[in-house]
mmCIF file of C-alpha atoms in Angstrom:
data_model
loop_
_atom_site.group_PDB
_atom_site.id
_atom_site.type_symbol
_atom_site.label_atom_id
_atom_site.label_comp_id
_atom_site.label_asym_id
_atom_site.label_seq_id
_atom_site.Cartn_x
_atom_site.Cartn_y
_atom_site.Cartn_z
ATOM 1 C CA MET A 1 -27.617 -71.440 -50.763
ATOM 2 C CA GLN A 2 -25.328 -68.632 -50.395
ATOM 3 C CA PHE A 3 -25.640 -66.408 -47.376
ATOM 4 C CA ARG A 4 -24.648 -62.895 -47.400
ATOM 5 C CA ARG A 5 -21.876 -62.092 -45.110
ATOM 6 C CA ARG A 6 -22.693 -59.476 -42.659
ATOM 7 C CA ARG A 7 -20.335 -56.667 -42.496
ATOM 8 C CA ALA A 8 -18.353 -56.922 -39.288
ATOM 9 C CA GLU A 9 -19.011 -53.937 -37.105
ATOM 10 C CA GLU A 10 -15.922 -52.445 -35.662
ATOM 11 C CA PRO A 11 -16.150 -52.136 -31.935
ATOM 12 C CA GLU A 12 -15.884 -48.554 -30.698
ATOM 13 C CA ILE A 13 -15.520 -47.220 -27.237
ATOM 14 C CA ASN A 14 -18.332 -45.037 -26.052
ATOM 15 C CA LEU A 15 -16.567 -42.054 -24.468
ATOM 16 C CA ILE A 16 -19.553 -40.242 -22.998
ATOM 17 C CA PRO A 17 -19.908 -42.419 -19.863
ATOM 18 C CA PHE A 18 -16.123 -42.271 -19.418
ATOM 19 C CA ILE A 19 -16.184 -38.450 -19.510
ATOM 20 C CA ASP A 20 -19.107 -38.384 -17.067
ATOM 21 C CA VAL A 21 -17.200 -40.536 -14.582
ATOM 22 C CA LEU A 22 -14.078 -38.384 -14.919
ATOM 23 C CA LEU A 23 -16.045 -35.210 -14.263
ATOM 24 C CA VAL A 24 -17.614 -36.697 -11.140
ATOM 25 C CA VAL A 25 -14.167 -37.757 -9.884
ATOM 26 C CA LEU A 26 -12.783 -34.311 -10.661
ATOM 27 C CA ILE A 27 -15.580 -32.593 -8.734
ATOM 28 C CA PHE A 28 -15.035 -34.956 -5.808
ATOM 29 C CA LEU A 29 -11.312 -34.186 -5.741
ATOM 30 C CA MET A 30 -11.906 -30.451 -5.949
ATOM 31 C CA LEU A 31 -14.328 -30.523 -3.038
ATOM 32 C CA SER A 32 -12.220 -32.777 -0.845
ATOM 33 C CA THR A 33 -8.888 -30.959 -1.164
ATOM 34 C CA THR A 34 -7.738 -28.647 1.544
ATOM 35 C CA PHE A 35 -6.669 -25.306 0.252
ATOM 36 C CA SER A 36 -3.146 -24.462 1.310
ATOM 37 C CA GLN A 37 -2.353 -20.946 2.391
ATOM 38 C CA LEU A 38 0.346 -19.064 0.624
ATOM 39 C CA THR A 39 3.476 -18.637 2.656
ATOM 40 C CA GLN A 40 3.640 -15.266 4.304
ATOM 41 C CA ILE A 41 6.732 -13.207 4.907
ATOM 42 C CA GLN A 42 7.538 -13.277 8.590
ATOM 43 C CA ILE A 43 8.713 -9.904 9.840
ATOM 44 C CA THR A 44 8.930 -8.342 13.245
ATOM 45 C CA LEU A 45 7.759 -4.767 13.256
ATOM 46 C CA PRO A 46 9.312 -2.287 15.672
ATOM 47 C CA THR A 47 7.191 -1.063 18.523
ATOM 48 C CA ALA A 48 6.616 2.597 19.240
ATOM 49 C CA ASN A 49 6.082 4.171 22.609
ATOM 50 C CA THR A 50 3.901 7.236 22.247
ATOM 51 C CA GLU A 51 4.623 8.466 25.755
ATOM 52 C CA LYS A 52 8.252 9.280 24.951
ATOM 53 C CA GLN A 53 8.797 11.896 22.298
ATOM 54 C CA ASN A 54 12.084 13.055 20.899
ATOM 55 C CA THR A 55 12.224 16.649 22.120
ATOM 56 C CA THR A 56 15.889 17.190 21.275
ATOM 57 C CA ALA A 57 15.296 17.515 17.532
ATOM 58 C CA GLU A 58 14.723 20.946 16.047
ATOM 59 C CA THR A 59 11.610 21.159 13.860
ATOM 60 C CA LEU A 60 11.363 23.299 10.746
ATOM 61 C CA THR A 61 7.963 23.815 9.143
ATOM 62 C CA LEU A 62 7.919 24.516 5.419
ATOM 63 C CA THR A 63 4.449 25.665 4.393
ATOM 64 C CA ILE A 64 3.380 25.568 0.744
ATOM 65 C CA GLN A 65 0.286 27.584 -0.087
ATOM 66 C CA ALA A 66 -2.161 26.678 -2.851
ATOM 67 C CA ASP A 67 -0.685 29.286 -5.199
ATOM 68 C CA GLY A 68 2.832 27.860 -4.747
ATOM 69 C CA ARG A 69 4.223 30.399 -2.261
ATOM 70 C CA TYR A 70 6.579 29.028 0.387
ATOM 71 C CA SER A 71 7.107 30.047 3.997
ATOM 72 C CA LEU A 72 9.597 28.640 6.491
ATOM 73 C CA ASN A 73 8.570 28.786 10.156
ATOM 74 C CA GLN A 74 5.888 31.401 9.375
ATOM 75 C CA GLN A 75 8.410 33.598 7.487
ATOM 76 C CA ALA A 76 7.534 34.094 3.818
ATOM 77 C CA LEU A 77 10.216 33.150 1.288
ATOM 78 C CA THR A 78 10.562 35.572 -1.612
ATOM 79 C CA ALA A 79 11.812 33.147 -4.282
ATOM 80 C CA THR A 80 10.448 29.749 -5.170
ATOM 81 C CA THR A 81 13.402 28.012 -6.830
ATOM 82 C CA VAL A 82 14.937 24.880 -5.365
ATOM 83 C CA ALA A 83 18.230 26.692 -4.723
ATOM 84 C CA ASP A 84 16.491 29.481 -2.783
ATOM 85 C CA ILE A 85 14.513 27.016 -0.681
ATOM 86 C CA GLN A 86 17.718 25.058 -0.080
ATOM 87 C CA ALA A 87 19.526 28.201 1.103
ATOM 88 C CA ALA A 88 16.688 29.052 3.492
ATOM 89 C CA LEU A 89 16.658 25.506 4.881
ATOM 90 C CA GLN A 90 20.429 25.483 5.366
ATOM 91 C CA SER A 91 20.383 28.791 7.216
ATOM 92 C CA ALA A 92 17.576 27.647 9.530
ATOM 93 C CA GLN A 93 18.887 24.117 10.037
ATOM 94 C CA ALA A 94 20.046 23.441 13.614
ATOM 95 C CA GLY A 95 21.867 20.184 13.013
ATOM 96 C CA PRO A 96 21.704 16.707 11.495
ATOM 97 C CA GLN A 97 18.732 15.722 13.665
ATOM 98 C CA THR A 98 16.561 18.579 12.383
ATOM 99 C CA VAL A 99 13.107 17.423 11.288
ATOM 100 C CA LEU A 100 11.465 19.120 8.316
ATOM 101 C CA VAL A 101 7.672 19.185 8.341
ATOM 102 C CA ILE A 102 6.189 19.952 4.926
ATOM 103 C CA ALA A 103 2.693 21.404 5.284
ATOM 104 C CA ALA A 104 1.275 21.650 1.778
ATOM 105 C CA ASP A 105 -2.183 22.829 0.829
ATOM 106 C CA GLN A 106 -4.343 20.074 -0.636
ATOM 107 C CA ASN A 107 -4.673 22.017 -3.901
ATOM 108 C CA VAL A 108 -0.971 22.752 -4.384
ATOM 109 C CA ARG A 109 0.774 21.482 -7.511
ATOM 110 C CA HIS A 110 2.809 18.324 -6.970
ATOM 111 C CA GLN A 111 5.883 19.994 -8.434
ATOM 112 C CA ALA A 112 5.947 22.449 -5.518
ATOM 113 C CA VAL A 113 6.113 19.562 -3.031
ATOM 114 C CA ILE A 114 8.766 17.776 -5.091
ATOM 115 C CA SER A 115 10.831 20.978 -5.188
ATOM 116 C CA ALA A 116 10.601 21.223 -1.400
ATOM 117 C CA MET A 117 11.709 17.606 -1.029
ATOM 118 C CA GLU A 118 14.618 18.160 -3.421
ATOM 119 C CA ALA A 119 15.708 21.249 -1.471
ATOM 120 C CA ALA A 120 15.576 19.213 1.745
ATOM 121 C CA ARG A 121 17.709 16.488 0.170
ATOM 122 C CA ARG A 122 20.282 18.987 -1.053
ATOM 123 C CA SER A 123 20.332 20.613 2.392
ATOM 124 C CA GLY A 124 21.152 17.299 4.022
ATOM 125 C CA LEU A 125 17.834 16.991 5.826
ATOM 126 C CA SER A 126 17.051 13.299 5.936
ATOM 127 C CA ARG A 127 14.180 13.463 8.415
ATOM 128 C CA VAL A 128 11.229 14.772 6.398
ATOM 129 C CA THR A 129 7.590 14.352 7.325
ATOM 130 C CA PHE A 130 4.306 15.687 5.974
ATOM 131 C CA ALA A 131 1.653 17.509 7.966
ATOM 132 C CA ALA A 132 -1.886 16.229 7.554
ATOM 133 C CA GLN A 133 -5.209 17.340 8.871
ATOM 134 C CA SER A 134 -7.159 14.818 10.899
ATOM 135 C CA SER A 135 -10.428 13.668 9.374
ATOM 136 C CA VAL A 136 -12.365 14.856 12.454
ATOM 137 C CA ALA A 137 -11.055 18.404 12.053
ATOM 138 C CA ALA A 138 -11.748 18.364 8.319
ATOM 139 C CA ASN A 139 -15.323 17.214 8.898
ATOM 140 C CA SER A 140 -15.945 19.929 11.504
ATOM 141 C CA LYS A 141 -14.574 22.634 9.167
ATOM 142 C CA ALA A 142 -16.819 21.401 6.362
ATOM 143 C CA ALA A 143 -19.821 21.481 8.700
ATOM 144 C CA ASP A 144 -18.946 25.041 9.765
ATOM 145 C CA LYS A 145 -18.739 26.155 6.126
ATOM 146 C CA HIS A 146 -22.196 24.771 5.375
ATOM 147 C CA SER A 147 -23.829 26.179 8.507
ATOM 148 C CA ASN A 148 -22.206 29.643 8.296
ATOM 149 C CA PRO A 149 -21.993 30.631 4.624
ATOM 150 C CA LYS A 150 -20.306 33.982 4.044
#
């Protein structure tokens, strides 16, 4: 009697339970780790005392209207080129500590403000600041416009 040989089955590893175990371990590790904070740059900011104000510096106010007209300390400037603004700033400048305040209308072209800044740089004015309207004042003006239409 001759028996048929059974074909030998090759053993194979079942990967599905192995993957399940690895995922559970991965979830456990993710939940148990402490998240480290990124290192922060340590700087010491200067403090400002609002009670003392520098009253020795001369202040020039350069106003730029919405249509691009300039005025320096409430005096209208006739020309609007950088060289003309520079000449006006140099004639009004009191010294190296002079502060230039640029008060530009919110609808003015950016080029007008850049021209004013370039004229200040050429004039040697290094202390330039921008005037801004407080949000409380802006809100009260808007309320007045709506309550008293002209």
